[in-house]
Short mmCIF file of C-alpha atoms and ligand atoms in Angstrom, two decimals:
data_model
loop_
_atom_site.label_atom_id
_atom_site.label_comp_id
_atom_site.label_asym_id
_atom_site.label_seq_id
_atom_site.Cartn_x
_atom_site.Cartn_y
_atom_site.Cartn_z
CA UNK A 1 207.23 9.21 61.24
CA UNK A 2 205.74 11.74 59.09
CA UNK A 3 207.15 11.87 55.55
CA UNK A 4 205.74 13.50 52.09
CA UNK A 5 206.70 9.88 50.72
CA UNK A 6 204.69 8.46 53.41
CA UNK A 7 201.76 10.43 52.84
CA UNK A 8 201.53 9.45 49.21
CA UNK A 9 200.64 6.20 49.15
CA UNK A 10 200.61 4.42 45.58
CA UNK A 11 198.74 1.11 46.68
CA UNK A 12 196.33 0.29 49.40
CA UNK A 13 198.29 -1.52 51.26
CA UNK A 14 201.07 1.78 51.78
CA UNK A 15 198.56 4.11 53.15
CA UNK A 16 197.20 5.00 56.54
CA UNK A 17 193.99 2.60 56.79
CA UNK A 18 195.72 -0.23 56.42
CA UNK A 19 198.85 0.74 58.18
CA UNK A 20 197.34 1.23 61.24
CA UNK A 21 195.03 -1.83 60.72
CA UNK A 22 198.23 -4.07 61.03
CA UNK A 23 199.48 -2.13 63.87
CA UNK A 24 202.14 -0.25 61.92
CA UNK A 25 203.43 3.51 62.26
CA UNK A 26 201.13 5.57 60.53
CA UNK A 27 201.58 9.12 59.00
CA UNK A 28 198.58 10.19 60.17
CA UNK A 29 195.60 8.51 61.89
CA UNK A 30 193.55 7.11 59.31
CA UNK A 31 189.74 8.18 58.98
CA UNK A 32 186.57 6.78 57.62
CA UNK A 33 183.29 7.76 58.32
CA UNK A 34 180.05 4.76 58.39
CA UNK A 35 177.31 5.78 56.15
CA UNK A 36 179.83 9.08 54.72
CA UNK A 37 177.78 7.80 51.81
CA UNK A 38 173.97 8.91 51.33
CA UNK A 39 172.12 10.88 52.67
CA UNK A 40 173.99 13.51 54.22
CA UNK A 41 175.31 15.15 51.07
CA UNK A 42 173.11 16.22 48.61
CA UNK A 43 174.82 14.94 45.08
CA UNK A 44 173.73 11.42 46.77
CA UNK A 45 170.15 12.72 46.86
CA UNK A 46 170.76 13.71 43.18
CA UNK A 47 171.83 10.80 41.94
CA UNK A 48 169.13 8.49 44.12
CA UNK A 49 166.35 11.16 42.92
CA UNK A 50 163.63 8.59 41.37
CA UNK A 51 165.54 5.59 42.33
CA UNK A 52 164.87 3.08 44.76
CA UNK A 53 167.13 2.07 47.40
CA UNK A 54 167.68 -1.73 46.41
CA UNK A 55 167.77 -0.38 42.64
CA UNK A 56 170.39 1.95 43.40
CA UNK A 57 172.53 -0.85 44.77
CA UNK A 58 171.99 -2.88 41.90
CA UNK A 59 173.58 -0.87 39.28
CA UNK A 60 177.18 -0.73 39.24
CA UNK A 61 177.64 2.35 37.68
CA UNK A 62 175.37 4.22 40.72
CA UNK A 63 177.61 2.24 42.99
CA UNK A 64 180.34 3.34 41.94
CA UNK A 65 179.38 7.19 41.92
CA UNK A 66 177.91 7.28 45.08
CA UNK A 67 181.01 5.10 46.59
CA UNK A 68 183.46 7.90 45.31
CA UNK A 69 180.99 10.94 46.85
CA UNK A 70 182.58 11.20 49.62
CA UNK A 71 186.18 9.85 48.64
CA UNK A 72 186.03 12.94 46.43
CA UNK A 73 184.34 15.22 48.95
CA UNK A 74 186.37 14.69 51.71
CA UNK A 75 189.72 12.89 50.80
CA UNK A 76 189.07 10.32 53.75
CA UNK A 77 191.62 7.11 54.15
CA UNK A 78 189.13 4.26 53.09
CA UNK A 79 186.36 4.11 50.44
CA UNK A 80 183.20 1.84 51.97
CA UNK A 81 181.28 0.32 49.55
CA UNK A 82 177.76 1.60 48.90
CA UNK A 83 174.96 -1.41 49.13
CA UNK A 84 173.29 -2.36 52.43
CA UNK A 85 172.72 -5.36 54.72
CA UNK A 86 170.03 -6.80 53.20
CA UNK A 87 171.31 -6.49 50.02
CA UNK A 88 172.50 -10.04 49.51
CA UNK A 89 169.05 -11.56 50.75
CA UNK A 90 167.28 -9.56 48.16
CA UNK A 91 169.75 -10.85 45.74
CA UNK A 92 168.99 -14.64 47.00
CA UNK A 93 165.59 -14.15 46.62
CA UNK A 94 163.79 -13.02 49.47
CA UNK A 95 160.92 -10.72 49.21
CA UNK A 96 162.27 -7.15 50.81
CA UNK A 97 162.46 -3.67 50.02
CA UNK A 98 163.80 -0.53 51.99
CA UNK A 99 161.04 1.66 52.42
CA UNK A 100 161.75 5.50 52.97
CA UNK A 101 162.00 6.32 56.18
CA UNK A 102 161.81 3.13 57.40
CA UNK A 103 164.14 0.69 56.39
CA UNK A 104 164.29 -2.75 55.24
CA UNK A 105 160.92 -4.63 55.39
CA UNK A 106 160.66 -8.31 55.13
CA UNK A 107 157.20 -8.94 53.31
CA UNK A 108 157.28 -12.74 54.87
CA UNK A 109 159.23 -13.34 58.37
CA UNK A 110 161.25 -15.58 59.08
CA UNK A 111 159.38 -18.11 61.90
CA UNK A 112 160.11 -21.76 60.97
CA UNK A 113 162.42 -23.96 60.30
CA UNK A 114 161.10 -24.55 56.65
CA UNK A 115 161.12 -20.94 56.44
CA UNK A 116 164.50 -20.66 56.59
CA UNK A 117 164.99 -23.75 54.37
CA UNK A 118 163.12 -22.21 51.91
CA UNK A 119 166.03 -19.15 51.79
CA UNK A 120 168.68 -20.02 48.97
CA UNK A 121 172.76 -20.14 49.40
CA UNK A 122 173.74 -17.10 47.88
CA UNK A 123 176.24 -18.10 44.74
CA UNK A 124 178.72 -15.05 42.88
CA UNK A 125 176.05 -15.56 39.63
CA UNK A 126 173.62 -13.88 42.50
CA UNK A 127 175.54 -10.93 42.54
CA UNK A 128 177.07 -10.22 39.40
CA UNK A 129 176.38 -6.31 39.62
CA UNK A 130 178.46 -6.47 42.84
CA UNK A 131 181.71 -7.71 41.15
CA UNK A 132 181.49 -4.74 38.16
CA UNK A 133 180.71 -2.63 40.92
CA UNK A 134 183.56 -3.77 43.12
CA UNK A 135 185.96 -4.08 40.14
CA UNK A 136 184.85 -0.90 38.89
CA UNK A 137 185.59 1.04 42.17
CA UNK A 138 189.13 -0.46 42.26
CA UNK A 139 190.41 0.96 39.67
CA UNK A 140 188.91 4.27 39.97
CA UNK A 141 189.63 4.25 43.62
CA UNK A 142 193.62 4.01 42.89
CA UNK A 143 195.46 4.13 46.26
CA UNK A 144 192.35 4.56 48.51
CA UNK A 145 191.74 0.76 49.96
CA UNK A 146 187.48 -0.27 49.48
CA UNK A 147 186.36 -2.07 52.64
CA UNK A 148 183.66 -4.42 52.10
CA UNK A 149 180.68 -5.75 53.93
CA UNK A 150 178.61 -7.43 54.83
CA UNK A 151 175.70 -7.67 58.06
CA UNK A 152 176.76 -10.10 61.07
CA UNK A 153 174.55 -12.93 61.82
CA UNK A 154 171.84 -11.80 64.46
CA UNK A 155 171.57 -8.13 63.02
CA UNK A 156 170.18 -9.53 59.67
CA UNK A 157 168.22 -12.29 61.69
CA UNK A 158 166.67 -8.99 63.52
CA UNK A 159 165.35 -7.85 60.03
CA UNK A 160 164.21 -11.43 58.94
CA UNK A 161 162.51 -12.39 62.14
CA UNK A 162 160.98 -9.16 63.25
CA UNK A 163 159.90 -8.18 59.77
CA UNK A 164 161.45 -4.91 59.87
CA UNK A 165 163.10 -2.59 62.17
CA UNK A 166 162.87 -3.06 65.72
CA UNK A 167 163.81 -1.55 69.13
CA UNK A 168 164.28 -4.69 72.07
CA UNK A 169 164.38 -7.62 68.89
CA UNK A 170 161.87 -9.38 71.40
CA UNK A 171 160.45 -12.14 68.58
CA UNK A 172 164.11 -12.36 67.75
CA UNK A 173 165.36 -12.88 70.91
CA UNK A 174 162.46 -15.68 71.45
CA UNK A 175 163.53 -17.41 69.29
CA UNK A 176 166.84 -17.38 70.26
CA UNK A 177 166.03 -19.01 73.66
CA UNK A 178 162.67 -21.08 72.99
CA UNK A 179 163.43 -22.27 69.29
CA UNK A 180 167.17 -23.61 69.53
CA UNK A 181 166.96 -25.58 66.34
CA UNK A 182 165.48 -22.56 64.27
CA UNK A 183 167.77 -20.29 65.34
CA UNK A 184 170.75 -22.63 64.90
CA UNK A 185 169.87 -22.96 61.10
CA UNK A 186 168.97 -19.79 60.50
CA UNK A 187 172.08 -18.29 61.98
CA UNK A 188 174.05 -20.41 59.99
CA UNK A 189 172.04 -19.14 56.81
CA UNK A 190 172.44 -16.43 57.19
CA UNK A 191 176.72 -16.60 57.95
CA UNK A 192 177.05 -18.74 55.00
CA UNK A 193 175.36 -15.89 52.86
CA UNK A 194 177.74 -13.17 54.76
CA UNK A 195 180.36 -15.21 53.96
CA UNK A 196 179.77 -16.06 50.02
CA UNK A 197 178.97 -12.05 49.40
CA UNK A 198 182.63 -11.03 51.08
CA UNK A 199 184.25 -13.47 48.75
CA UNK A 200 182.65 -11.87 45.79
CA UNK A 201 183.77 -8.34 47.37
CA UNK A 202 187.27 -9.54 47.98
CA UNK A 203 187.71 -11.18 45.25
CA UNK A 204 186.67 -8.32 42.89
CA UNK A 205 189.34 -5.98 45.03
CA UNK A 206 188.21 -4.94 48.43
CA UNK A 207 191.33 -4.42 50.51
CA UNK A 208 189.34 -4.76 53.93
CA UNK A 209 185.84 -5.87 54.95
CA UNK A 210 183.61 -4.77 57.92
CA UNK A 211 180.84 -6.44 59.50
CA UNK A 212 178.44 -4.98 61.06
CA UNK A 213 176.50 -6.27 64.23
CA UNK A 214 174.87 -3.00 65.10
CA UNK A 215 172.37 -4.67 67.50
CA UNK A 216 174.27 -7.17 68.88
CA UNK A 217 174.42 -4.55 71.47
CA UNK A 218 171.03 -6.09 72.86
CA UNK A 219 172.09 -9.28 74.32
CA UNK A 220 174.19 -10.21 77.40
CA UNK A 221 177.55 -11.35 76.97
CA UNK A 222 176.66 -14.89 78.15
CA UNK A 223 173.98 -14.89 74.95
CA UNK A 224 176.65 -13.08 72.46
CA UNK A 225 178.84 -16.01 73.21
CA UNK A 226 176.73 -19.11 73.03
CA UNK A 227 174.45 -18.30 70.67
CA UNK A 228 175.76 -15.67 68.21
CA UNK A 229 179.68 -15.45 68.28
CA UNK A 230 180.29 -19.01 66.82
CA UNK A 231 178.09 -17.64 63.65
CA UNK A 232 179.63 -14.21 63.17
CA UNK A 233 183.43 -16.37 64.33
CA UNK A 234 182.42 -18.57 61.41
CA UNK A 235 182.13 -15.26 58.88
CA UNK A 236 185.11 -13.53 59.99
CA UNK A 237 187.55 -16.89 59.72
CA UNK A 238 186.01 -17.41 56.01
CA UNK A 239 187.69 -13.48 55.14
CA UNK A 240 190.59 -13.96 57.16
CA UNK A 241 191.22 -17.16 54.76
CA UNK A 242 191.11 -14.47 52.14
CA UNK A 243 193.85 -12.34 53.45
CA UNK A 244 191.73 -9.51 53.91
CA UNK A 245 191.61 -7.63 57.27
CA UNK A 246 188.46 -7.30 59.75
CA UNK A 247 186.96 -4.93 61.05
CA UNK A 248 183.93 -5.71 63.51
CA UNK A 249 181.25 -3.39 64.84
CA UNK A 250 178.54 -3.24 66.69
CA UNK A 251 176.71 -0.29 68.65
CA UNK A 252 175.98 -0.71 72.84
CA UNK A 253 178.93 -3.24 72.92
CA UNK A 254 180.35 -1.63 76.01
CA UNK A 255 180.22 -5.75 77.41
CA UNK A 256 180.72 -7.88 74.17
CA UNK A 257 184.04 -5.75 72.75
CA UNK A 258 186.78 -8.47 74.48
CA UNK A 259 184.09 -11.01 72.20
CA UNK A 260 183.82 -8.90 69.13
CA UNK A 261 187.75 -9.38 68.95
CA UNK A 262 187.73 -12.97 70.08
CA UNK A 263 185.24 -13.87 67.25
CA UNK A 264 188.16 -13.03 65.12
CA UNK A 265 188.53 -9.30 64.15
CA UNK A 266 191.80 -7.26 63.27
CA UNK A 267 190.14 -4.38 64.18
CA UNK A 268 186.64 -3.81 66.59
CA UNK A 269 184.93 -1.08 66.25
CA UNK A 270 183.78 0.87 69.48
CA UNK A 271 180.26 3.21 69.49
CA UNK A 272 180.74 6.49 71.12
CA UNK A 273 179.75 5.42 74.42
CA UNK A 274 182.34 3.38 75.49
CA UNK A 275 185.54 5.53 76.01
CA UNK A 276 188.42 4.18 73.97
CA UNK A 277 190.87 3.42 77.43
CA UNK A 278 188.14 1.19 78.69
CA UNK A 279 187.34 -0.78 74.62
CA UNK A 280 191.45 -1.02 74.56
CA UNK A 281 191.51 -3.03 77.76
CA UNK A 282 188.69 -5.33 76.65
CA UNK A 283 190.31 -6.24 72.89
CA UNK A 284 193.62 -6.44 74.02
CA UNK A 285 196.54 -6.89 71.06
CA UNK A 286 193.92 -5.50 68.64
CA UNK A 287 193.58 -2.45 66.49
CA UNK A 288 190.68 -0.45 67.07
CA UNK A 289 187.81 2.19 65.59
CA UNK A 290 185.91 5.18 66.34
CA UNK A 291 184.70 6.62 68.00
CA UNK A 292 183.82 10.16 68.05
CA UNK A 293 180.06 10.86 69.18
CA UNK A 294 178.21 11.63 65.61
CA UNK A 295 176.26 14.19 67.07
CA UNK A 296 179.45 16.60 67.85
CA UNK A 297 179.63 17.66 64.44
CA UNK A 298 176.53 19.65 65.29
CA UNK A 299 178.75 21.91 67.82
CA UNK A 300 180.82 24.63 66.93
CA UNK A 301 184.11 23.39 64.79
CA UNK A 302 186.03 23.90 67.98
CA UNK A 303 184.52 21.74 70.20
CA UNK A 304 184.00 19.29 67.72
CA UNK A 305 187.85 19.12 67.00
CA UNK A 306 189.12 19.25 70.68
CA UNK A 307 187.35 16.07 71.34
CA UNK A 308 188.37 14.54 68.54
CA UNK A 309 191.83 15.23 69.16
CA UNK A 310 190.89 13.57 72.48
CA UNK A 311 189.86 10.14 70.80
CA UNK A 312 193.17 10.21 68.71
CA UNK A 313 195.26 10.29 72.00
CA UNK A 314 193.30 7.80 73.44
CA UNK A 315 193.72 5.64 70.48
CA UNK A 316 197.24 5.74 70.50
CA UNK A 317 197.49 3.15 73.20
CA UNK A 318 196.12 1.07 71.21
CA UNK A 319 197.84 -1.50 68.39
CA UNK A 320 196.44 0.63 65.71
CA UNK A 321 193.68 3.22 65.84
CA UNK A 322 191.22 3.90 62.88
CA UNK A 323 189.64 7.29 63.15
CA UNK A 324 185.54 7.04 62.76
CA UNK A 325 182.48 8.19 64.15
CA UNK A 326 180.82 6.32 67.06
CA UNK A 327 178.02 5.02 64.84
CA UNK A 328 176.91 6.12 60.93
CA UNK A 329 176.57 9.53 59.81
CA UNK A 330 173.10 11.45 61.08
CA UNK A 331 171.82 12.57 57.77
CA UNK A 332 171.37 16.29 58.72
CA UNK A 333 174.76 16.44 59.12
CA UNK A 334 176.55 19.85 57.42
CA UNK A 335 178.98 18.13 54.84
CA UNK A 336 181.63 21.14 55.19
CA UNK A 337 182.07 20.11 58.86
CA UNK A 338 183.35 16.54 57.97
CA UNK A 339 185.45 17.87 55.79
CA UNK A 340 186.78 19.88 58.39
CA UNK A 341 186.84 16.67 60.98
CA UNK A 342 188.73 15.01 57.99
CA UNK A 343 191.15 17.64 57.68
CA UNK A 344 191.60 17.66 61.46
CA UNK A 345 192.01 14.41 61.86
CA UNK A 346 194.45 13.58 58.94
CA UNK A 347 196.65 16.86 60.07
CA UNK A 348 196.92 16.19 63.65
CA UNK A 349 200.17 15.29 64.41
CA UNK A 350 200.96 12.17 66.43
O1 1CP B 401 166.99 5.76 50.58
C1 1CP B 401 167.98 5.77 51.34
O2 1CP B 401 168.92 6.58 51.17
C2 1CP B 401 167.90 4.79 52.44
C3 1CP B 401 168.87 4.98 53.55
C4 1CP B 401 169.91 3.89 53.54
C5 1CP B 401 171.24 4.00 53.08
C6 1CP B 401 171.92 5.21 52.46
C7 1CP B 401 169.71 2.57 53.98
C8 1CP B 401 168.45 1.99 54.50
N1 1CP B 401 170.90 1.87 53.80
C9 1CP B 401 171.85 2.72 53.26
C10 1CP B 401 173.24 2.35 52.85
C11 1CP B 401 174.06 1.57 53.79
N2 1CP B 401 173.57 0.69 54.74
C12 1CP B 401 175.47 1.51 53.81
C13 1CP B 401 176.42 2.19 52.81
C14 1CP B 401 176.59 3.66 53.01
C15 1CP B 401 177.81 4.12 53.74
O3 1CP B 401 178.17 3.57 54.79
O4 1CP B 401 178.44 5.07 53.28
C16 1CP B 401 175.84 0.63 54.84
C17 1CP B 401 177.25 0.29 55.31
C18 1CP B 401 174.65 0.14 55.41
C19 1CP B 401 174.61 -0.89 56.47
C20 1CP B 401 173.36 -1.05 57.27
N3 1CP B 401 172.06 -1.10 56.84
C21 1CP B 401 173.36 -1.33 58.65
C22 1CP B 401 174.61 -1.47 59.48
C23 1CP B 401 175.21 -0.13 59.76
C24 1CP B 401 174.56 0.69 60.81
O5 1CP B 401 174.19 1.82 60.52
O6 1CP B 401 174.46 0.18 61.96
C25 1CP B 401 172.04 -1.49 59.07
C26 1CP B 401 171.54 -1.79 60.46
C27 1CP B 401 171.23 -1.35 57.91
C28 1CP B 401 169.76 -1.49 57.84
C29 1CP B 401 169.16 -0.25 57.30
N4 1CP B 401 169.16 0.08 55.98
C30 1CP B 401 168.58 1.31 55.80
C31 1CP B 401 168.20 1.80 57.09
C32 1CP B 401 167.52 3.11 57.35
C33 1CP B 401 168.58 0.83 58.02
C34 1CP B 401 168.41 0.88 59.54
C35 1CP B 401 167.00 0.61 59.94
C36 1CP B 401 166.85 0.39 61.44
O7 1CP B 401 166.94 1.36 62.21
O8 1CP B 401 166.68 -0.78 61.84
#
């Protein structure tokens, strides 16, 4: 069905995103792009020029400006909200920054069991900046829906156990199998925090929240199951309770998807190398997203296009498809090609 009254949506819940979210016809396939924020477009470097990372999330106003960069740039379906992972345990207290270049560095890791006791419960008086931001956004936003966020479980554990970014998670991981009890609370620290900072999102207006597991990709399904899917399950029920749907994402989940959706998603989002047909017979009666490989927007406009218009086809087999890239945005990325991919995508006819 493809309508000019469809097309203009006048609330969040009329337009594409969240159309195809709930499985319903769409005008056109929705799109979104992770990290379309920062540092691929160069008023973001603007704006951030003398400010820190964690700085820059903390004042609404910045929020809200960087938020809208690329609503305005590139007219996508869905708004995501500009903070990061680690923003809510910098907001609880613990000592972190992001370091250029790097990424978020823990200045004490998390080893012990009075080490994670010693982490607070993250309250909304926490995050006070995050509900002007969030409010703010809404109304400028108008029909385009915000998704929230917020990092799964063992992806922020990564952080807080290895101390910063990491490649195989290995002290992570050990704890995981030698230090039940540890892990146990600190997984459920660390959901409990998820889950407080997506109430404050949704309640301040986000239409739709995402969490991100980007390296649950690391452990075997048997692991995913036992040790981290009850944790992220728990954060994902709290939102659903909120009437808010989820999506859920990780990246080398070509074995954990069917679990992603289990754990209680609306929507899971697949990395580019798992081909859509294959993620669509894992979730089952779920939507899905991606997952176009984010290095094609470095070939030539045509190439890039055909095989996106192949990752719309294959989405259409599924309950609803959410046009993204396979993983965030690769900062040297030419901001005139997205907005071609953008225009592609939301033109293609279905
Ligand atoms: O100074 C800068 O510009 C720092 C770069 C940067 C940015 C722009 C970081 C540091 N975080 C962010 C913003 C951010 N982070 C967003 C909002 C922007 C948008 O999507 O438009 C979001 C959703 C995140 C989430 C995030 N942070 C994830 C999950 C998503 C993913 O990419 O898998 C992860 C793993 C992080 C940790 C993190 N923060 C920053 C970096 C460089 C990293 C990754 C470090 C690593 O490789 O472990």
């Amino acid at each position: 069905m493809t309508t000019t009254a469809a097309t203009a949506a006048t609330t969040p819940a009329d337009g594409a995103f969240l159309k195809a979210v709930r499985g319903e016809p769409v005008p056109h396939t929705p799109v979104w792009f992770m990290r379309q924020a920062g540092r691929s477009l160069p008023e973001y470097l603007a704006v951030r020029e003398g400010v820190g990372m964690l700085e820059s999330c903390m004042r609404p106003e910045l929020v809200v400006e960087i938020t809208m960069q690329p609503v305005r740039r590139y007219g996508v379906d869905a708004a995501i909200f500009f903070s990061d992972i680690v923003l809510p345990l910098k907001a609880v207290g613990v000592d972190l920054d992001i370091v250029p270049g790097v990424g978020p560095v823990v200045a004490s890791p998390v080893r012990t069991l009075a080490d994670v006791e010693a982490i607070p419960d993250l309250t909304p008086e926490h995050v006070p900046f995050i509900t002007e931001a969030v409010a703010g956004l809404v109304s400028e936003l108008g029909a385009t829906p915000l998704i929230g966020f917020a990092g799964a479980p063992f992806t922020v554990a990564s952080y807080l156990v290895e101390g910063g970014p990491s490649k195989d998670h290995a002290r992570t991981k050990a704890m995981m199998f030698g230090a039940p009890d540890v892990w146990d609370a600190l997984m459920r620290k660390i959901a409990g925090i998820a889950a407080a900072y997506l109430e404050v999102q949704v309640a301040a207006g986000a239409s739709a929240v995402q969490l991100f597991d980007s390296w649950a990709g690391a452990l075997t399904p048997d692991d995913y199951r036992t040790a981290v899917m009850p944790h992220s399950a728990r954060v994902l029920a709290a939102a659903g309770e909120l009437g808010v749907p989820r999506i859920h994402f990780g990246v080398g989940t070509a074995n954990l998807l069917g679990l992603m959706g289990e754990a209680g998603a609306d929507v899971v989002g697949v990395d580019w190398r798992t081909p859509l047909p294959a993620a669509i017979a894992q979730v089952g009666d779920r939507a899905i997203q991606g997952n176009l490989d984010p290095t094609l927007v470095f070939a030539p406009t045509e190439v890039m296009t055909a095989r996106a218009a192949e990752v719309i086809e294959a989405g259409r087999a599924a309950r609803g498809h959410v046009f993204n890239l396979g993983h965030g945005v690769i900062p040297a990325t030419d901001p005139d090609q997205l907005k071609r991919l953008t225009e592609f995508v939301q033109g293609y006819r279905l």
